[in-house]
Tab-separated table of N, CA and C in Angstrom:
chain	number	residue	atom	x	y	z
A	1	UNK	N	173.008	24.836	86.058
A	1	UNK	CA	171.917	25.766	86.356
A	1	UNK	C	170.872	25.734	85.250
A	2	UNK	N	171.265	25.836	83.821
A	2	UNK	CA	170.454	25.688	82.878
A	2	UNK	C	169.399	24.467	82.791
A	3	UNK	N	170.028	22.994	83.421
A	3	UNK	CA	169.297	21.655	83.388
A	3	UNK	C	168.119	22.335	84.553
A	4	UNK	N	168.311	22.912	85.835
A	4	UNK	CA	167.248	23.517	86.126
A	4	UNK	C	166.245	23.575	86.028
A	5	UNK	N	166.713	24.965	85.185
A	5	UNK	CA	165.801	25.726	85.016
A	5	UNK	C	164.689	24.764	83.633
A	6	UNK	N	165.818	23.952	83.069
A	6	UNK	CA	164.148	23.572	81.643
A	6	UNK	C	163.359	22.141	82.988
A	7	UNK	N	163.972	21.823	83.935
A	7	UNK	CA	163.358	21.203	84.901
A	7	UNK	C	161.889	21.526	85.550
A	8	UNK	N	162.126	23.117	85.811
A	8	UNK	CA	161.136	23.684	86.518
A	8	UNK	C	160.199	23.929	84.996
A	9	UNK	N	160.910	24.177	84.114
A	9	UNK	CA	160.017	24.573	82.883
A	9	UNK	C	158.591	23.631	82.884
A	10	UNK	N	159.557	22.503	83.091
A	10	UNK	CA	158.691	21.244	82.355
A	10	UNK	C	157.949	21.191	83.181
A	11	UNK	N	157.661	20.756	84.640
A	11	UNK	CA	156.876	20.851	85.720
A	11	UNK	C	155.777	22.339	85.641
A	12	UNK	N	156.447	23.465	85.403
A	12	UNK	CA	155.538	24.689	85.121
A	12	UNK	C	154.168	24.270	84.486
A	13	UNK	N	154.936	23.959	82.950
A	13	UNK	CA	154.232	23.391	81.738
A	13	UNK	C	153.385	22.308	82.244
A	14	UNK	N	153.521	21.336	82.930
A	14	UNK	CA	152.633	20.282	83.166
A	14	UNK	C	151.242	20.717	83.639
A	15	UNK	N	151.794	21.889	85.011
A	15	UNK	CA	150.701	21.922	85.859
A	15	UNK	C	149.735	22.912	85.084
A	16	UNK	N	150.273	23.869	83.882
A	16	UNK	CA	149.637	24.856	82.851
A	16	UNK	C	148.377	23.840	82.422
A	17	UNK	N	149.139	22.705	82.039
A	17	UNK	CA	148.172	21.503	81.314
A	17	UNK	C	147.166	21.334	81.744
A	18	UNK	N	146.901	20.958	83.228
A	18	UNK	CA	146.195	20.466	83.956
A	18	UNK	C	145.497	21.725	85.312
A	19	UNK	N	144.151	22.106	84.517
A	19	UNK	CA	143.592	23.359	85.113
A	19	UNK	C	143.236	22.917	86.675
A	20	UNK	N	143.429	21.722	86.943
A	20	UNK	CA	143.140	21.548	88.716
A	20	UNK	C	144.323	21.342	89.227
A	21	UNK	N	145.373	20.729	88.990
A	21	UNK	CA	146.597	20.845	89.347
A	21	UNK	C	146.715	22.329	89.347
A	22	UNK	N	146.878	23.269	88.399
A	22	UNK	CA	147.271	24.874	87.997
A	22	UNK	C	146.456	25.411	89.495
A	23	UNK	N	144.959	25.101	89.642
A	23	UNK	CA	144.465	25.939	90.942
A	23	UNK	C	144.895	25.169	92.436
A	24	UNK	N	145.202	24.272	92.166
A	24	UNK	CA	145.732	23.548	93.842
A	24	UNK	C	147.036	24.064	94.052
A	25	UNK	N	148.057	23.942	92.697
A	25	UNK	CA	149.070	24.631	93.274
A	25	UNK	C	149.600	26.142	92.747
A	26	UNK	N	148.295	26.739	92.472
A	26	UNK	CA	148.356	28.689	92.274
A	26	UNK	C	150.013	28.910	93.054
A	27	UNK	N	149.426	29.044	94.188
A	27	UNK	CA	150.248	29.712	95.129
A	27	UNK	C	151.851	29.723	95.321
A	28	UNK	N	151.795	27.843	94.780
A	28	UNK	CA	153.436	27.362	95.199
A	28	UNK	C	153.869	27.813	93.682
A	29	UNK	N	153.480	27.719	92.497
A	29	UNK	CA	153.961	28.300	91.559
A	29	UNK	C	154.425	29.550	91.159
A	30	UNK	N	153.579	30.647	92.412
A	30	UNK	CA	153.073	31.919	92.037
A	30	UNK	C	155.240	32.408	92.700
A	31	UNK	N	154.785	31.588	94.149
A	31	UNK	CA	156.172	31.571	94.948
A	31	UNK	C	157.693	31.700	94.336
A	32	UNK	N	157.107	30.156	93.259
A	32	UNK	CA	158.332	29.862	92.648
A	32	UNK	C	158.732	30.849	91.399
A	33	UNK	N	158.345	31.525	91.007
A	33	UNK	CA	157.749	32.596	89.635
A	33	UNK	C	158.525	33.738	90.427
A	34	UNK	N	158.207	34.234	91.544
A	34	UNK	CA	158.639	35.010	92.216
A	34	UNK	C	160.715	35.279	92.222
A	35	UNK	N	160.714	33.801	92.781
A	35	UNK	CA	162.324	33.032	93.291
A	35	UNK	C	162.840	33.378	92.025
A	36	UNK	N	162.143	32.518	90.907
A	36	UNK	CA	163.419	32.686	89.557
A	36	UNK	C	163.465	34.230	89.531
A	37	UNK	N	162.540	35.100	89.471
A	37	UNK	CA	162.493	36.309	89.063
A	37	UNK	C	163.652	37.430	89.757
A	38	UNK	N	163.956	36.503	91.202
A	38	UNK	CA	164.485	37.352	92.046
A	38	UNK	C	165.987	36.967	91.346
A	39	UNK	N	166.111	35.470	91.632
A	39	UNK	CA	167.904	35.199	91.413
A	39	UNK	C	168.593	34.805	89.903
A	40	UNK	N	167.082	34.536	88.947
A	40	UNK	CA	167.866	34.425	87.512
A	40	UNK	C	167.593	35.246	86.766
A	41	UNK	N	166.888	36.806	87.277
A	41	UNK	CA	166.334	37.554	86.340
A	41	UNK	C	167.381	38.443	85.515
């Protein structure tokens, strides 16, 4: 579960990097932000 989660980290982090990637995928991130919050919080 931990390999995961620094999985999604890194992908998070990428799209942080990249301010047009960050607004194309707002939404699916916003989703996924949501998910961890619900089942690893």
């Amino acid at each position: 579960m931990t390999s995961l989660k620094i999985r999604w980290l890194k992908v998070f982090y990428f799209i942080l990097a990249h301010p047009k990637l960050k607004s194309t995928y707002y939404s699916t991130i916003e989703n996924a932000a949501l998910f961890f919050r619900r089942y690893f919080s």
